[in-house]
Amino acid sequence: MTNLLEGLIIIGGAEDKKGDKIILQEVCAHIEKESQLLVIVTVATQLPVEVGREYSDIFYNLGVKNIRVLDVRNREDALKPENVELMQKASLVFFTGGDQLRITSILGGTPLYSTMKRRHSEDCVFVGTSAGASVMSDIMIVTGLDDESAKKCTLKMAPGLGLITGVLIDMHFAQRGRVGRLLVGVAENPEVLGIGIDEDTSIIVNRENVLRVLGSGAVYIIDGSNISDTNVSEQYQDNILSMFDVKMHVLKTGDKYDLKTRRPFI
Amino acid sequence: MTNLLEGLIIIGGAEDKKGDKIILQEVCAHIEKESQLLVIVTVATQLPVEVGREYSDIFYNLGVKNIRVLDVRNREDALKPENVELMQKASLVFFTGGDQLRITSILGGTPLYSTMKRRHSEDCVFVGTSAGASVMSDIMIVTGLDDESAKKCTLKMAPGLGLITGVLIDMHFAQRGRVGRLLVGVAENPEVLGIGIDEDTSIIVNRENVLRVLGSGAVYIIDGSNISDTNVSEQYQDNILSMFDVKMHVLKTGDKYDLKTRRPFI
């Protein structure tokens, strides 16, 4: 299944860590040689030591021998040459969950960030779960309402890492009833494709912008390009958002989707 | 707003009973003359006295003077001539929430049921909230998973009252994260249109099968007629259901939808 051209693995949070670990196994399968370095980035979490150790142990037990934790807690850490060097040497970078604004506010504009972007344009694989997933696109969801219908402007977005463009990613998707909030994001600019990822479910994106689904849940693609009418605007922020003619695909493990042509396939 | 041709008001549950009561006001507006009888049917609930009294008080305070509670607790009650007579005289029948299987299992096949169907084909307006909403269509959702992605065959359906046909209605829609379970129903037979109604939100259907939305939430129309691929089948019941090319409309208060042409409009 593994494809050398796959550069991005985006996980909807709460991936299985105790059973078959299908997604984390897939992550490890992207380390080809024992010498290649897997770097765990804990910047999103307030528990960097615990979370770093948990993933280190799992990846080690799955056969990866060369693992380091990049423990960046503030902008000062993001300037340190040893941290930049670690990123430079990484073959796979794994962003843990936590708070997505910590990732961007601490890394944005630093040498660590530019090194990361360069490594992404080269051969390094980037992986993120939960907050680490949201942050992958050029615009990310920061907060919004769960289990609610779409209201205008209840969604807060911010600039993400931009490792994938033209999409808006949401995670814990079915589990937290988030279709409403992702619909708001898509309605605000239907040029952006909405991707909602369930827990224990991932998309693996190759360098030709084709994704495949892996995991126990579903991935929802919300394509607003045919929206025929919507009342989205800055006015009347508390109003319910209406939109006609949204296209939706529900993908299961093994299904594929071409981000260029906006078509699902098997 | 009220239209004499409107024969059905379907409420997604938890309609406002203490504030503006927009939906319950709309219900009362369908009583044109003081002499017309509003009948509250409490068959769905285990608390028929309390629920009957609550709605009686609300409707009375909203100006309806001729109100009776049809307290049917078992099939024997559904055979009683005085209950059949009450249904025969009703100008508006209001089904409360509770358990939708109580409604159909107690009323099905009785003289009360056939009288109800006849009154619906005449000029009587039928209203249902929550369980009373689900039961309106010819097939209804009994149980399914909330806040989960669509899995094959996790959905239990049963024959409903059939006051509206060709649709599958789900309620408490965004609040309980039910898009997954309604998608299963639609995938199983895309001839059926899925209608998900939020709490404190209603659809009002006229006798030409055009509906309008009233309330504080949204109504989701799930149209599977263009589904290009799905893995729905009896096999592998626990698998995630995939489906490509589902069409969805999100309607707010005032929006309309033509059930014949399957088109939304403003």
Coordinates of C-alpha atoms in Angstrom, one line a residue:
Chain A
M1 CA 0.0 0.0 0.0
T2 CA 2.8 2.4 0.9
N3 CA 3.7 4.8 -1.8
L4 CA 7.0 6.6 -1.9
L5 CA 5.2 9.6 -3.3
E6 CA 3.0 10.0 -0.3
G7 CA 4.0 13.1 1.6
L8 CA 1.2 13.8 4.0
I9 CA -0.9 11.7 6.5
I10 CA -3.7 13.5 8.2
I11 CA -5.4 11.7 11.1
G12 CA -8.8 12.8 12.5
G13 CA -7.7 12.2 16.1
A14 CA -8.1 9.4 18.6
E15 CA -6.2 6.9 16.4
D16 CA -6.1 3.4 17.8
K17 CA -3.0 3.1 20.0
K18 CA -3.7 -0.3 21.8
G19 CA -5.2 -2.6 19.2
D20 CA -4.2 -3.2 15.6
K21 CA -2.8 0.4 15.4
I22 CA -3.6 0.3 11.7
I23 CA -2.9 4.0 11.2
L24 CA 0.2 4.3 13.3
Q25 CA 1.5 1.2 11.5
E26 CA 0.9 2.9 8.2
V27 CA 2.9 5.9 9.6
C28 CA 5.8 3.7 10.4
A29 CA 5.7 2.0 7.0
H30 CA 6.7 5.4 5.6
I31 CA 10.1 5.0 7.3
E32 CA 11.9 2.9 4.7
K33 CA 15.3 2.4 6.3
E34 CA 16.4 1.9 9.9
S35 CA 18.7 5.0 9.6
Q36 CA 15.9 7.3 8.8
L37 CA 14.8 9.7 11.5
L38 CA 11.2 10.0 12.9
V39 CA 10.7 13.3 14.7
I40 CA 7.7 13.7 17.1
V41 CA 6.7 17.4 17.4
T42 CA 4.9 18.0 20.7
V43 CA 4.5 21.8 20.4
A44 CA 0.6 21.5 20.3
T45 CA 0.3 19.8 23.7
Q46 CA 0.7 21.1 27.3
L47 CA 2.1 17.6 28.2
P48 CA 5.0 17.4 25.8
V49 CA 7.0 14.9 27.9
E50 CA 4.1 12.4 28.4
V51 CA 2.8 12.7 24.9
G52 CA 6.3 12.5 23.4
R53 CA 7.1 9.4 25.4
E54 CA 3.8 7.7 24.6
Y55 CA 4.3 8.0 20.8
S56 CA 8.0 7.2 21.0
D57 CA 7.2 3.9 22.7
I58 CA 4.5 3.1 20.2
F59 CA 6.6 3.8 17.1
Y60 CA 9.6 2.0 18.7
N61 CA 7.4 -1.1 19.2
L62 CA 6.2 -0.8 15.7
G63 CA 9.8 -1.1 14.5
V64 CA 11.1 2.4 14.1
K65 CA 14.5 2.7 15.8
N66 CA 15.6 6.2 15.1
I67 CA 13.1 8.4 17.0
R68 CA 13.6 11.9 18.5
V69 CA 11.1 14.2 20.2
L70 CA 11.3 17.9 19.1
D71 CA 10.2 19.6 22.4
V72 CA 9.4 23.2 21.4
R73 CA 7.5 25.0 24.1
N74 CA 7.9 28.6 23.0
R75 CA 9.3 30.8 20.2
E76 CA 12.7 30.9 21.7
D77 CA 12.9 27.1 21.4
A78 CA 11.9 27.5 17.7
L79 CA 15.0 29.6 17.1
K80 CA 17.5 27.1 18.6
P81 CA 20.0 25.6 16.0
E82 CA 19.8 22.1 17.5
N83 CA 16.0 22.1 16.9
V84 CA 16.4 23.4 13.3
E85 CA 19.0 20.7 12.7
L86 CA 16.6 18.0 14.0
M87 CA 13.9 19.1 11.5
Q88 CA 16.5 19.2 8.8
K89 CA 17.5 15.6 9.4
A90 CA 13.9 14.2 9.7
S91 CA 12.5 11.8 7.2
L92 CA 9.1 11.8 8.9
V93 CA 7.6 14.5 11.2
F94 CA 4.7 13.6 13.4
F95 CA 2.6 16.4 14.9
T96 CA 0.7 15.3 18.0
G97 CA -2.7 16.7 19.1
G98 CA -3.3 19.6 21.5
D99 CA -4.0 23.2 20.5
Q100 CA -3.6 24.1 16.8
L101 CA -2.9 27.8 17.6
R102 CA 0.1 26.7 19.7
I103 CA 1.6 25.1 16.6
T104 CA 1.2 28.1 14.3
S105 CA 1.8 30.9 16.9
I106 CA 5.0 29.3 18.2
L107 CA 6.5 28.1 14.8
G108 CA 5.3 30.8 12.5
G109 CA 8.0 33.0 11.0
T110 CA 10.9 31.0 12.7
P111 CA 13.8 29.2 11.1
L112 CA 12.3 26.0 12.3
Y113 CA 9.2 26.8 10.2
S114 CA 11.1 27.5 7.0
T115 CA 13.2 24.4 7.5
M116 CA 10.0 22.4 7.9
K117 CA 8.5 23.9 4.7
R118 CA 11.7 23.1 2.8
R119 CA 11.7 19.5 4.1
H120 CA 8.1 19.1 3.0
S121 CA 9.0 20.3 -0.5
E122 CA 11.8 17.6 -0.5
D123 CA 11.2 14.1 0.6
C124 CA 10.1 14.3 4.2
V125 CA 6.7 12.9 5.1
F126 CA 4.5 15.0 7.4
V127 CA 1.9 13.5 9.7
G128 CA -0.6 15.2 12.0
T129 CA -3.4 14.0 14.3
S130 CA -6.2 16.0 15.8
A131 CA -4.8 19.6 16.2
G132 CA -1.8 18.4 14.2
A133 CA -4.3 17.5 11.4
S134 CA -6.2 20.8 11.4
V135 CA -3.0 22.7 11.0
M136 CA -1.9 21.0 7.8
S137 CA -3.9 23.2 5.4
D138 CA -3.2 26.8 4.6
I139 CA -6.3 27.8 6.5
M140 CA -7.5 26.0 9.6
I141 CA -10.5 25.8 11.9
V142 CA -9.7 27.1 15.4
T143 CA -13.1 26.9 17.1
G144 CA -16.7 26.4 16.0
L145 CA -19.8 24.9 17.4
D146 CA -20.2 21.1 17.7
D147 CA -23.6 19.4 17.3
E148 CA -25.2 22.6 15.9
S149 CA -26.4 23.8 12.6
A150 CA -24.3 26.2 10.6
K151 CA -24.6 29.7 11.8
K152 CA -23.0 32.6 10.0
C153 CA -19.6 33.6 11.4
T154 CA -19.6 31.3 14.4
L155 CA -16.5 29.8 12.9
K156 CA -13.1 31.0 13.8
M157 CA -10.3 30.3 11.3
A158 CA -6.6 31.1 11.2
P159 CA -3.7 30.6 8.8
G160 CA -2.4 27.1 9.0
L161 CA 1.0 25.5 8.0
G162 CA 0.0 25.3 4.4
L163 CA 1.4 21.8 3.7
I164 CA -1.7 21.2 1.7
T165 CA -3.6 24.0 0.0
G166 CA -7.2 24.6 -1.2
V167 CA -8.8 22.5 1.6
L168 CA -10.2 23.0 5.0
I169 CA -9.8 20.1 7.3
D170 CA -11.9 19.2 10.3
M171 CA -11.4 16.3 12.7
H172 CA -13.3 14.2 15.3
F173 CA -15.9 14.7 12.6
A174 CA -18.9 12.5 13.1
Q175 CA -18.0 12.0 16.8
R176 CA -18.5 15.7 17.6
G177 CA -21.2 16.4 15.0
R178 CA -19.1 18.9 13.0
V179 CA -20.8 18.9 9.6
G180 CA -22.4 22.3 10.5
R181 CA -19.2 24.1 11.1
L182 CA -17.4 22.7 8.1
L183 CA -20.3 23.7 5.9
V184 CA -19.9 27.3 7.1
G185 CA -16.2 27.2 6.1
V186 CA -17.1 25.9 2.6
A187 CA -20.0 28.4 2.2
E188 CA -17.7 31.3 2.9
N189 CA -15.5 30.3 0.0
P190 CA -16.6 27.3 -2.1
E191 CA -13.3 27.3 -3.8
V192 CA -12.1 25.6 -0.7
L193 CA -12.9 21.9 -0.4
G194 CA -14.1 20.7 3.0
I195 CA -12.6 17.5 4.4
G196 CA -14.1 16.1 7.6
I197 CA -12.1 13.2 9.1
D198 CA -13.6 10.8 11.7
E199 CA -11.6 9.6 14.7
D200 CA -9.3 6.7 14.1
T201 CA -9.4 7.6 10.4
S202 CA -6.9 9.2 8.1
I203 CA -6.3 10.5 4.7
I204 CA -2.9 9.8 3.0
V205 CA -2.2 12.4 0.3
N206 CA 0.4 11.7 -2.4
R207 CA 2.4 14.3 -4.2
E208 CA -0.1 14.3 -7.1
N209 CA -2.9 15.4 -4.8
V210 CA -4.7 12.1 -4.8
L211 CA -5.8 11.0 -1.3
R212 CA -6.7 7.6 0.0
V213 CA -8.6 6.8 3.2
L214 CA -7.3 4.5 5.9
G215 CA -9.0 3.7 9.2
S216 CA -12.2 2.5 10.9
G217 CA -14.4 5.6 10.3
A218 CA -15.4 7.7 7.3
V219 CA -14.1 10.8 5.5
Y220 CA -16.6 13.4 4.3
I221 CA -15.8 15.5 1.3
I222 CA -17.9 18.7 1.1
D223 CA -17.7 20.2 -2.3
G224 CA -19.4 23.6 -2.5
S225 CA -18.4 24.4 -6.1
N226 CA -22.0 23.9 -7.3
I227 CA -23.7 25.9 -4.5
S228 CA -26.5 27.7 -6.3
D229 CA -27.6 30.0 -3.4
T230 CA -26.4 30.9 0.1
N231 CA -27.1 33.7 2.6
V232 CA -23.6 33.8 3.9
S233 CA -22.5 37.3 4.7
E234 CA -21.2 39.4 7.5
Q235 CA -24.7 40.6 8.4
Y236 CA -26.9 38.9 10.9
Q237 CA -24.2 36.7 12.3
D238 CA -26.5 34.6 14.4
N239 CA -28.7 33.6 11.5
I240 CA -28.8 30.1 10.3
L241 CA -26.8 29.6 7.2
S242 CA -28.6 28.2 4.2
M243 CA -27.0 26.8 1.1
F244 CA -28.4 24.9 -1.8
D245 CA -26.7 22.2 -3.9
V246 CA -23.8 21.1 -1.8
K247 CA -22.1 18.0 -3.0
M248 CA -21.0 15.4 -0.5
H249 CA -19.0 12.2 -0.7
V250 CA -18.7 9.8 2.2
L251 CA -15.5 7.7 1.8
K252 CA -14.5 4.6 3.7
T253 CA -11.1 2.9 4.1
G254 CA -9.6 2.2 0.7
D255 CA -11.6 4.8 -1.2
K256 CA -9.7 7.5 -3.1
Y257 CA -10.3 11.1 -4.1
D258 CA -8.5 13.2 -6.6
L259 CA -8.2 16.7 -5.3
K260 CA -7.4 18.1 -8.7
T261 CA -10.5 16.8 -10.5
R262 CA -12.7 16.7 -7.3
R263 CA -13.7 13.1 -8.1
P264 CA -13.9 10.1 -5.7
F265 CA -13.0 6.7 -7.0
I266 CA -12.4 3.2 -5.7
Chain B
M1 CA -48.0 33.1 6.0
T2 CA -50.7 30.5 6.8
N3 CA -52.0 28.7 3.9
L4 CA -55.3 26.8 3.9
L5 CA -53.7 24.2 1.7
E6 CA -51.1 23.3 4.4
G7 CA -51.9 19.9 5.7
L8 CA -48.8 18.9 7.7
I9 CA -46.5 20.5 10.2
I10 CA -43.5 18.4 11.2
I11 CA -41.3 19.7 14.1
G12 CA -37.8 18.4 14.9
G13 CA -38.5 18.3 18.6
A14 CA -37.7 20.7 21.5
E15 CA -39.8 23.5 20.0
D16 CA -39.8 26.7 22.0
K17 CA -42.5 26.6 24.7
K18 CA -41.6 29.6 26.8
G19 CA -40.3 32.4 24.6
D20 CA -41.8 33.5 21.3
K21 CA -43.2 30.1 20.6
I22 CA -43.0 30.8 16.9
I23 CA -43.7 27.2 15.8
L24 CA -46.6 26.6 18.3
Q25 CA -48.0 29.9 17.3
E26 CA -47.9 28.8 13.7
V27 CA -49.7 25.6 14.7
C28 CA -52.5 27.6 16.3
A29 CA -52.7 29.8 13.2
H30 CA -54.0 26.8 11.3
I31 CA -57.1 26.9 13.5
E32 CA -59.2 29.4 11.6
K33 CA -62.4 29.5 13.6
E34 CA -63.1 29.4 17.4
S35 CA -65.4 26.4 16.9
Q36 CA -62.7 24.2 15.3
L37 CA -61.3 21.4 17.5
L38 CA -57.6 20.9 18.2
V39 CA -56.9 17.4 19.4
I40 CA -53.6 16.5 21.2
V41 CA -52.6 12.9 20.8
T42 CA -50.4 11.7 23.7
V43 CA -50.1 8.0 22.6
A44 CA -46.3 8.3 22.2
T45 CA -45.6 9.4 25.7
Q46 CA -45.5 7.5 29.0
L47 CA -46.7 10.8 30.7
P48 CA -50.0 11.4 28.8
V49 CA -51.6 13.5 31.5
E50 CA -48.7 15.8 32.1
V51 CA -47.8 16.2 28.5
G52 CA -51.4 16.7 27.5
R53 CA -51.9 19.4 30.1
E54 CA -48.7 21.2 29.1
Y55 CA -49.7 21.5 25.4
S56 CA -53.4 22.2 26.3
D57 CA -52.3 25.2 28.4
I58 CA -49.9 26.5 25.7
F59 CA -52.4 26.3 22.9
Y60 CA -55.2 27.8 25.1
N61 CA -52.9 30.8 25.9
L62 CA -52.2 31.1 22.2
G63 CA -55.9 31.6 21.6
V64 CA -57.3 28.2 20.8
K65 CA -60.4 27.6 22.8
N66 CA -61.6 24.2 21.7
I67 CA -59.0 21.7 22.8
R68 CA -59.3 18.0 23.7
V69 CA -56.6 15.4 24.6
L70 CA -57.0 12.1 23.0
D71 CA -55.5 9.8 25.7
V72 CA -55.0 6.5 24.0
R73 CA -52.8 4.2 26.0
N74 CA -53.3 0.8 24.4
R75 CA -55.0 -0.9 21.5
E76 CA -58.3 -1.2 23.4
D77 CA -58.5 2.6 23.7
A78 CA -58.0 2.9 20.0
L79 CA -61.2 0.9 19.4
K80 CA -63.4 3.0 21.6
P81 CA -66.1 4.9 19.6
E82 CA -65.7 8.1 21.7
N83 CA -62.0 8.3 20.6
V84 CA -62.8 7.6 17.0
E85 CA -65.5 10.3 17.2
L86 CA -63.0 12.8 18.6
M87 CA -60.6 12.2 15.7
Q88 CA -63.5 12.5 13.3
K89 CA -64.4 16.0 14.7
A90 CA -60.8 17.3 14.8
S91 CA -59.6 20.2 12.6
L92 CA -56.0 19.9 13.8
V93 CA -54.3 16.9 15.3
F94 CA -51.1 17.3 17.3
F95 CA -48.9 14.3 18.0
T96 CA -46.5 14.8 21.0
G97 CA -43.1 13.3 21.4
G98 CA -42.3 10.0 23.1
D99 CA -41.7 6.7 21.4
Q100 CA -42.7 6.5 17.7
L101 CA -43.2 2.7 17.9
R102 CA -45.9 3.3 20.5
I103 CA -47.8 5.5 18.0
T104 CA -47.8 2.9 15.2
S105 CA -48.1 -0.3 17.3
I106 CA -51.1 1.1 19.2
L107 CA -52.9 2.8 16.4
G108 CA -52.0 0.6 13.4
G109 CA -55.0 -1.3 12.0
T110 CA -57.6 0.3 14.3
P111 CA -60.7 2.3 13.4
L112 CA -59.0 5.3 15.0
Y113 CA -56.1 4.9 12.4
S114 CA -58.4 4.7 9.4
T115 CA -60.4 7.7 10.7
M116 CA -57.2 9.6 11.0
K117 CA -56.1 8.7 7.5
R118 CA -59.5 9.8 6.1
R119 CA -59.4 13.1 8.0
H120 CA -55.9 13.7 6.6
S121 CA -57.2 13.2 3.1
E122 CA -59.9 15.7 3.9
D123 CA -59.2 19.1 5.5
C124 CA -57.6 18.2 8.9
V125 CA -54.1 19.5 9.6
F126 CA -51.7 17.0 11.2
V127 CA -48.8 18.1 13.4
G128 CA -46.1 16.1 15.1
T129 CA -43.0 16.9 17.1
S130 CA -40.0 14.6 17.8
A131 CA -41.4 11.0 17.8
G132 CA -44.6 12.5 16.4
A133 CA -42.5 13.9 13.5
S134 CA -40.7 10.7 12.7
V135 CA -43.9 8.8 12.4
M136 CA -45.4 11.1 9.7
S137 CA -43.8 9.4 6.7
D138 CA -44.5 5.9 5.4
I139 CA -41.2 4.6 6.7
M140 CA -39.7 5.9 9.9
I141 CA -36.4 5.7 11.7
V142 CA -36.8 3.8 15.0
T143 CA -33.2 3.7 16.3
G144 CA -29.7 4.4 14.9
L145 CA -26.4 5.7 16.1
D146 CA -25.9 9.4 17.0
D147 CA -22.6 11.1 16.5
E148 CA -21.3 8.3 14.4
S149 CA -20.5 7.8 10.8
A150 CA -22.9 5.7 8.7
K151 CA -22.4 2.0 9.2
K152 CA -24.3 -0.5 7.1
C153 CA -27.5 -1.8 8.7
T154 CA -27.1 -0.1 12.1
L155 CA -30.3 1.7 11.3
K156 CA -33.7 0.3 12.3
M157 CA -36.7 1.4 10.4
A158 CA -40.4 0.6 10.6
P159 CA -43.6 1.5 8.8
G160 CA -44.9 4.9 9.8
L161 CA -48.3 6.6 9.5
G162 CA -47.8 7.5 5.8
L163 CA -49.2 11.0 6.0
I164 CA -46.3 12.0 3.7
T165 CA -44.7 9.6 1.3
G166 CA -41.3 9.2 -0.4
V167 CA -39.4 10.8 2.5
L168 CA -37.5 9.7 5.6
I169 CA -37.6 12.2 8.4
D170 CA -35.1 12.5 11.2
M171 CA -35.3 15.0 14.1
H172 CA -33.1 16.5 16.8
F173 CA -30.8 16.5 13.7
A174 CA -27.7 18.7 14.3
Q175 CA -28.1 18.5 18.0
R176 CA -27.6 14.7 18.1
G177 CA -25.2 14.5 15.1
R178 CA -27.6 12.4 13.0
V179 CA -26.4 13.0 9.5
G180 CA -24.7 9.6 9.5
R181 CA -27.8 7.6 10.2
L182 CA -30.0 9.5 7.7
L183 CA -27.4 8.9 5.0
V184 CA -27.7 5.2 5.7
G185 CA -31.5 5.4 5.1
V186 CA -31.0 7.3 1.9
A187 CA -28.3 5.0 0.6
E188 CA -30.5 2.0 1.1
N189 CA -33.0 3.4 -1.3
P190 CA -32.1 6.8 -2.9
E191 CA -35.6 7.0 -4.2
V192 CA -36.4 8.1 -0.7
L193 CA -35.5 11.7 0.2
G194 CA -33.9 12.3 3.6
I195 CA -35.2 15.2 5.6
G196 CA -33.2 16.1 8.8
I197 CA -35.0 18.6 11.1
D198 CA -33.2 20.5 13.9
E199 CA -34.7 21.2 17.2
D200 CA -37.1 24.2 17.4
T201 CA -37.4 23.9 13.6
S202 CA -40.2 22.7 11.5
I203 CA -41.3 22.0 7.9
I204 CA -44.8 22.9 6.9
V205 CA -46.0 20.9 3.9
N206 CA -48.8 22.0 1.7
R207 CA -51.1 19.7 -0.3
E208 CA -49.0 20.3 -3.5
N209 CA -46.0 18.8 -1.7
V210 CA -44.1 22.1 -1.3
L211 CA -42.6 22.6 2.1
R212 CA -41.4 25.7 3.8
V213 CA -39.1 26.0 6.8
L214 CA -40.0 27.7 10.1
G215 CA -37.9 27.9 13.2
S216 CA -34.5 28.8 14.7
G217 CA -32.5 25.9 13.3
A218 CA -31.9 24.3 9.9
V219 CA -33.5 21.6 7.8
Y220 CA -31.2 19.3 5.8
I221 CA -32.4 17.8 2.6
I222 CA -30.4 14.7 1.5
D223 CA -31.0 13.8 -2.1
G224 CA -29.3 10.5 -3.1
S225 CA -30.8 10.3 -6.6
N226 CA -27.4 11.1 -8.1
I227 CA -25.4 8.6 -6.0
S228 CA -22.8 7.2 -8.3
D229 CA -21.5 4.5 -6.1
T230 CA -22.1 3.0 -2.7
N231 CA -21.2 -0.2 -0.8
V232 CA -24.5 -0.6 0.9
S233 CA -25.6 -4.2 1.2
E234 CA -26.5 -6.8 3.7
Q235 CA -23.0 -8.1 3.9
Y236 CA -20.4 -6.8 6.4
Q237 CA -22.9 -4.9 8.5
D238 CA -20.3 -3.2 10.7
N239 CA -18.5 -1.7 7.7
I240 CA -18.5 2.0 7.1
L241 CA -20.9 2.9 4.4
S242 CA -19.4 4.9 1.5
M243 CA -21.4 6.9 -1.0
F244 CA -20.3 9.2 -3.8
D245 CA -22.2 12.2 -5.1
V246 CA -24.9 12.9 -2.5
K247 CA -26.6 16.2 -2.9
M248 CA -27.4 18.2 0.2
H249 CA -29.4 21.4 0.8
V250 CA -29.3 23.3 4.1
L251 CA -32.5 25.3 4.5
K252 CA -33.2 28.1 7.0
T253 CA -36.5 29.6 8.1
G254 CA -38.4 30.9 5.1
D255 CA -36.7 28.7 2.6
K256 CA -38.8 26.4 0.5
Y257 CA -38.4 23.0 -1.2
D258 CA -40.5 21.4 -3.9
L259 CA -40.7 17.6 -3.1
K260 CA -42.0 16.9 -6.7
T261 CA -39.1 18.5 -8.5
R262 CA -36.6 18.1 -5.7
R263 CA -35.5 21.7 -5.9
P264 CA -35.0 24.3 -3.1
F265 CA -36.1 27.9 -3.6
I266 CA -36.5 31.1 -1.6

